[in-house]
Amino acid sequence: METIKTRKSIRKYADKEVSDSLLRSLLADAERTQTMGNLQLYSVVVTRSEEMKAKLAPAHFNQPMVKGAPVVLTFCADFRRTSAWAENRKAVPGYDNFLSFMNAATDALLYCQTFCNLAEEKGLGLCYLGTTVYMPQMIIDTLKLPKLVMPVATITLGWPDENPPLSDRLPLDAIIHSEEYRDYTPQLIDEYYSAKEALPENKHFVEINHKETLAQIFTDIRYTRKDNEAMSKGFIEALKKQGFME
């Protein structure tokens, strides 16, 4: 799968339809991904209409690709279907708990990633929206998700209309631990992050934001403690409303 070596997030899409037959074929092929107990604890909501994309956009901070993509896919952790199956087959489900959410979320994310790989192999472009877990209640309300269904990932999908540069990645040794976890010393941090920090675009980013280090961009601007705590509270409240927590 050579495509993985050159994959890029695509945020601008050509004015070209993604056929329903192609989309369904990719979604069907992705079903071969691994899943807990062979239960397939996921669902995906396909959004094509301009009206529904406009309703979803605020939940994703109005990022332009939400309205600009031909298709928006919302991948959900779903224990509703399995629970309904159990209830209709003389079984008593016990999946209204946090562990069940984690199992379903893992299933959904594995399915999502398999779909992404297959779609990119066909030449489609996509962008993974991490904003799905920031304001999930807006997505739940917009898509009318019932209890035991929780959005965990969103993909914008279409034919690429841009060719952005590859994003940088840490060296492989930065993520591999042999036999036991090896903690990161200051020396190892220097070794693993120096190339990233030395990139001209990253140095420029630090300069224009009046910061001393690249790390401060993430802690002080992009992913702050205040925002993380506020969105964590919202996510937990949504999990409770969806029946995954007391």
Tab-separated table of C-alpha atoms in Angstrom:
chain	number	residue	atom	x	y	z
A	1	MET	CA	0.000	0.000	0.000
A	2	GLU	CA	2.323	2.717	-1.284
A	3	THR	CA	-0.341	5.431	-0.928
A	4	ILE	CA	0.131	5.480	2.847
A	5	LYS	CA	3.674	6.809	2.416
A	6	THR	CA	2.438	9.923	0.630
A	7	ARG	CA	-0.979	10.443	2.207
A	8	LYS	CA	-2.080	14.003	2.902
A	9	SER	CA	-5.099	15.616	4.477
A	10	ILE	CA	-7.216	17.149	1.708
A	11	ARG	CA	-9.354	20.178	2.555
A	12	LYS	CA	-10.231	21.418	-0.949
A	13	TYR	CA	-12.334	19.258	-3.251
A	14	ALA	CA	-13.103	19.269	-6.962
A	15	ASP	CA	-16.648	19.879	-8.136
A	16	LYS	CA	-17.091	16.201	-8.895
A	17	GLU	CA	-19.559	13.749	-7.416
A	18	VAL	CA	-18.555	10.787	-5.281
A	19	SER	CA	-20.957	8.182	-6.617
A	20	ASP	CA	-23.177	6.306	-4.218
A	21	SER	CA	-22.026	3.011	-5.710
A	22	LEU	CA	-18.353	3.807	-5.036
A	23	LEU	CA	-19.084	5.022	-1.519
A	24	ARG	CA	-21.150	1.960	-0.652
A	25	SER	CA	-18.481	-0.320	-2.095
A	26	LEU	CA	-15.791	1.267	0.077
A	27	LEU	CA	-17.981	1.163	3.181
A	28	ALA	CA	-18.776	-2.491	2.501
A	29	ASP	CA	-15.136	-3.431	1.984
A	30	ALA	CA	-14.215	-1.637	5.210
A	31	GLU	CA	-16.519	-3.994	7.107
A	32	ARG	CA	-13.746	-6.583	6.909
A	33	THR	CA	-11.839	-4.665	9.576
A	34	GLN	CA	-11.362	-6.234	13.006
A	35	THR	CA	-14.211	-5.833	15.500
A	36	MET	CA	-14.927	-6.869	19.090
A	37	GLY	CA	-16.834	-10.152	19.254
A	38	ASN	CA	-17.685	-9.783	15.559
A	39	LEU	CA	-20.432	-7.375	16.675
A	40	GLN	CA	-19.486	-4.384	14.480
A	41	LEU	CA	-20.234	-1.798	17.149
A	42	TYR	CA	-20.394	1.157	14.752
A	43	SER	CA	-22.667	3.067	12.422
A	44	VAL	CA	-21.882	5.786	9.879
A	45	VAL	CA	-24.143	8.689	8.948
A	46	VAL	CA	-23.678	9.845	5.347
A	47	THR	CA	-24.343	13.544	4.773
A	48	ARG	CA	-24.629	14.856	1.221
A	49	SER	CA	-27.235	17.633	1.295
A	50	GLU	CA	-26.126	21.253	1.533
A	51	GLU	CA	-28.745	21.837	4.234
A	52	MET	CA	-27.422	19.109	6.530
A	53	LYS	CA	-23.783	20.041	5.945
A	54	ALA	CA	-24.648	23.601	6.946
A	55	LYS	CA	-26.237	22.293	10.143
A	56	LEU	CA	-23.188	20.175	10.971
A	57	ALA	CA	-20.638	22.904	10.225
A	58	PRO	CA	-20.955	24.822	13.554
A	59	ALA	CA	-20.121	21.638	15.476
A	60	HIS	CA	-16.830	21.591	13.561
A	61	PHE	CA	-16.026	25.269	14.154
A	62	ASN	CA	-17.303	26.081	10.640
A	63	GLN	CA	-14.236	24.642	8.971
A	64	PRO	CA	-14.844	25.300	5.251
A	65	MET	CA	-14.283	21.705	4.115
A	66	VAL	CA	-17.446	20.601	5.916
A	67	LYS	CA	-19.582	22.564	3.452
A	68	GLY	CA	-17.103	22.219	0.582
A	69	ALA	CA	-16.813	18.427	0.534
A	70	PRO	CA	-19.252	16.386	-1.565
A	71	VAL	CA	-19.701	13.959	1.340
A	72	VAL	CA	-19.373	14.171	5.112
A	73	LEU	CA	-19.225	10.905	7.062
A	74	THR	CA	-19.885	10.751	10.800
A	75	PHE	CA	-18.645	7.529	12.381
A	76	CYS	CA	-20.452	6.564	15.569
A	77	ALA	CA	-19.831	4.177	18.426
A	78	ASP	CA	-23.096	2.230	18.315
A	79	PHE	CA	-24.407	-0.187	20.928
A	80	ARG	CA	-28.012	0.685	20.094
A	81	ARG	CA	-28.262	-1.831	17.249
A	82	THR	CA	-26.671	-4.673	19.236
A	83	SER	CA	-28.874	-3.924	22.246
A	84	ALA	CA	-32.003	-3.906	20.075
A	85	TRP	CA	-30.943	-7.237	18.576
A	86	ALA	CA	-30.488	-8.691	22.060
A	87	GLU	CA	-33.861	-7.397	23.257
A	88	ASN	CA	-35.562	-8.927	20.229
A	89	ARG	CA	-33.876	-12.298	20.777
A	90	LYS	CA	-34.775	-13.021	24.428
A	91	ALA	CA	-31.449	-11.623	25.706
A	92	VAL	CA	-30.838	-8.883	28.250
A	93	PRO	CA	-28.166	-6.356	27.118
A	94	GLY	CA	-25.875	-4.713	29.650
A	95	TYR	CA	-24.124	-2.163	27.481
A	96	ASP	CA	-25.154	1.122	29.117
A	97	ASN	CA	-21.725	1.709	30.648
A	98	PHE	CA	-18.379	3.336	29.935
A	99	LEU	CA	-16.536	0.125	29.027
A	100	SER	CA	-19.139	-0.575	26.348
A	101	PHE	CA	-18.599	2.924	24.954
A	102	MET	CA	-14.845	2.323	24.807
A	103	ASN	CA	-15.345	-0.971	22.983
A	104	ALA	CA	-17.747	0.610	20.501
A	105	ALA	CA	-15.512	3.656	20.018
A	106	THR	CA	-12.547	1.391	19.267
A	107	ASP	CA	-14.634	-0.538	16.742
A	108	ALA	CA	-15.807	2.683	15.092
A	109	LEU	CA	-12.317	4.167	14.836
A	110	LEU	CA	-10.856	0.970	13.391
A	111	TYR	CA	-13.645	0.894	10.802
A	112	CYS	CA	-13.085	4.580	10.040
A	113	GLN	CA	-9.353	4.105	9.472
A	114	THR	CA	-9.874	1.092	7.228
A	115	PHE	CA	-12.353	3.109	5.186
A	116	CYS	CA	-9.869	5.989	4.918
A	117	ASN	CA	-7.129	3.701	3.622
A	118	LEU	CA	-9.443	2.161	1.022
A	119	ALA	CA	-10.789	5.547	-0.097
A	120	GLU	CA	-7.311	6.995	-0.590
A	121	GLU	CA	-6.273	3.943	-2.589
A	122	LYS	CA	-9.096	4.857	-5.004
A	123	GLY	CA	-7.711	8.380	-5.372
A	124	LEU	CA	-10.203	10.101	-3.086
A	125	GLY	CA	-9.062	12.807	-0.685
A	126	LEU	CA	-10.223	13.189	2.874
A	127	CYS	CA	-9.713	15.081	6.080
A	128	TYR	CA	-10.208	13.668	9.558
A	129	LEU	CA	-12.013	16.150	11.804
A	130	GLY	CA	-10.898	15.860	15.407
A	131	THR	CA	-13.571	18.393	16.296
A	132	THR	CA	-16.170	15.600	16.481
A	133	VAL	CA	-15.447	15.041	20.169
A	134	TYR	CA	-15.301	18.752	21.018
A	135	MET	CA	-19.029	19.506	20.827
A	136	PRO	CA	-20.674	16.108	20.380
A	137	GLN	CA	-24.108	17.190	21.611
A	138	MET	CA	-24.554	19.440	18.564
A	139	ILE	CA	-23.833	16.478	16.300
A	140	ILE	CA	-26.117	14.204	18.328
A	141	ASP	CA	-28.973	16.685	18.015
A	142	THR	CA	-28.392	17.394	14.327
A	143	LEU	CA	-28.187	13.743	13.308
A	144	LYS	CA	-30.877	12.644	15.791
A	145	LEU	CA	-28.662	9.997	17.338
A	146	PRO	CA	-30.539	7.803	19.853
A	147	LYS	CA	-29.214	6.569	23.187
A	148	LEU	CA	-26.183	4.262	23.026
A	149	VAL	CA	-24.974	5.997	19.856
A	150	MET	CA	-22.081	8.463	20.169
A	151	PRO	CA	-20.177	10.309	17.409
A	152	VAL	CA	-16.431	9.695	17.575
A	153	ALA	CA	-15.015	10.686	14.164
A	154	THR	CA	-15.932	12.723	11.100
A	155	ILE	CA	-14.433	12.530	7.612
A	156	THR	CA	-14.866	15.011	4.782
A	157	LEU	CA	-14.563	13.175	1.473
A	158	GLY	CA	-14.176	14.075	-2.193
A	159	TRP	CA	-11.860	14.201	-5.176
A	160	PRO	CA	-8.777	16.323	-4.361
A	161	ASP	CA	-8.483	19.847	-5.693
A	162	GLU	CA	-5.130	20.562	-4.019
A	163	ASN	CA	-1.770	18.921	-3.489
A	164	PRO	CA	-0.471	20.074	-0.117
A	165	PRO	CA	3.026	19.178	1.117
A	166	LEU	CA	3.554	16.162	3.338
A	167	SER	CA	3.285	16.827	7.058
A	168	ASP	CA	6.332	16.084	9.165
A	169	ARG	CA	6.475	12.983	11.354
A	170	LEU	CA	8.622	11.987	14.334
A	171	PRO	CA	11.365	9.413	13.736
A	172	LEU	CA	10.278	5.810	14.266
A	173	ASP	CA	12.446	5.400	17.359
A	174	ALA	CA	10.378	8.098	19.067
A	175	ILE	CA	7.339	5.841	19.247
A	176	ILE	CA	8.864	2.361	19.673
A	177	HIS	CA	9.553	0.850	23.110
A	178	SER	CA	11.342	-2.509	23.274
A	179	GLU	CA	9.904	-4.927	25.838
A	180	GLU	CA	9.156	-2.179	28.389
A	181	TYR	CA	8.233	1.494	28.205
A	182	ARG	CA	11.303	3.716	28.199
A	183	ASP	CA	10.594	7.182	29.536
A	184	TYR	CA	11.724	10.255	27.603
A	185	THR	CA	14.793	11.997	28.963
A	186	PRO	CA	15.620	15.582	27.974
A	187	GLN	CA	18.318	14.168	25.695
A	188	LEU	CA	15.839	11.931	23.885
A	189	ILE	CA	13.356	14.790	23.544
A	190	ASP	CA	16.080	16.851	21.891
A	191	GLU	CA	16.906	13.955	19.567
A	192	TYR	CA	13.321	13.243	18.547
A	193	TYR	CA	11.942	16.779	18.246
A	194	SER	CA	14.864	18.809	16.931
A	195	ALA	CA	14.059	18.170	13.259
A	196	LYS	CA	10.409	19.170	13.717
A	197	GLU	CA	11.380	22.315	15.591
A	198	ALA	CA	13.934	23.268	12.946
A	199	LEU	CA	11.479	23.240	10.038
A	200	PRO	CA	11.183	26.771	8.580
A	201	GLU	CA	7.390	26.708	8.698
A	202	ASN	CA	7.388	25.738	12.358
A	203	LYS	CA	9.980	28.356	13.267
A	204	HIS	CA	7.855	30.930	11.444
A	205	PHE	CA	4.750	29.743	13.297
A	206	VAL	CA	6.524	30.288	16.614
A	207	GLU	CA	7.702	33.734	15.554
A	208	ILE	CA	4.353	35.093	14.351
A	209	ASN	CA	2.646	33.867	17.509
A	210	HIS	CA	5.281	35.534	19.697
A	211	LYS	CA	6.225	32.334	21.475
A	212	GLU	CA	9.575	30.948	22.560
A	213	THR	CA	9.099	27.297	21.553
A	214	LEU	CA	6.923	25.200	19.257
A	215	ALA	CA	5.576	23.307	22.262
A	216	GLN	CA	4.076	26.561	23.564
A	217	ILE	CA	1.987	26.812	20.388
A	218	PHE	CA	0.221	23.621	21.397
A	219	THR	CA	-0.071	24.261	25.135
A	220	ASP	CA	-0.908	27.971	25.010
A	221	ILE	CA	-2.859	28.354	21.750
A	222	ARG	CA	-4.047	25.185	20.040
A	223	TYR	CA	-4.919	22.765	22.862
A	224	THR	CA	-5.118	24.698	26.100
A	225	ARG	CA	-5.919	23.305	29.523
A	226	LYS	CA	-8.991	25.541	29.742
A	227	ASP	CA	-10.417	24.296	26.449
A	228	ASN	CA	-9.538	20.668	27.185
A	229	GLU	CA	-11.281	20.758	30.545
A	230	ALA	CA	-14.369	22.511	29.172
A	231	MET	CA	-14.741	20.101	26.259
A	232	SER	CA	-14.063	17.115	28.516
A	233	LYS	CA	-17.005	18.215	30.639
A	234	GLY	CA	-19.211	18.522	27.566
A	235	PHE	CA	-18.165	15.108	26.287
A	236	ILE	CA	-18.910	13.437	29.625
A	237	GLU	CA	-22.319	15.146	29.757
A	238	ALA	CA	-23.083	13.867	26.256
A	239	LEU	CA	-22.000	10.339	27.242
A	240	LYS	CA	-24.430	10.478	30.164
A	241	LYS	CA	-27.297	11.663	27.959
A	242	GLN	CA	-26.536	8.904	25.456
A	243	GLY	CA	-26.718	6.303	28.218
A	244	PHE	CA	-23.062	5.282	28.474
A	245	MET	CA	-22.487	6.721	31.962
A	246	GLU	CA	-24.485	7.190	35.138
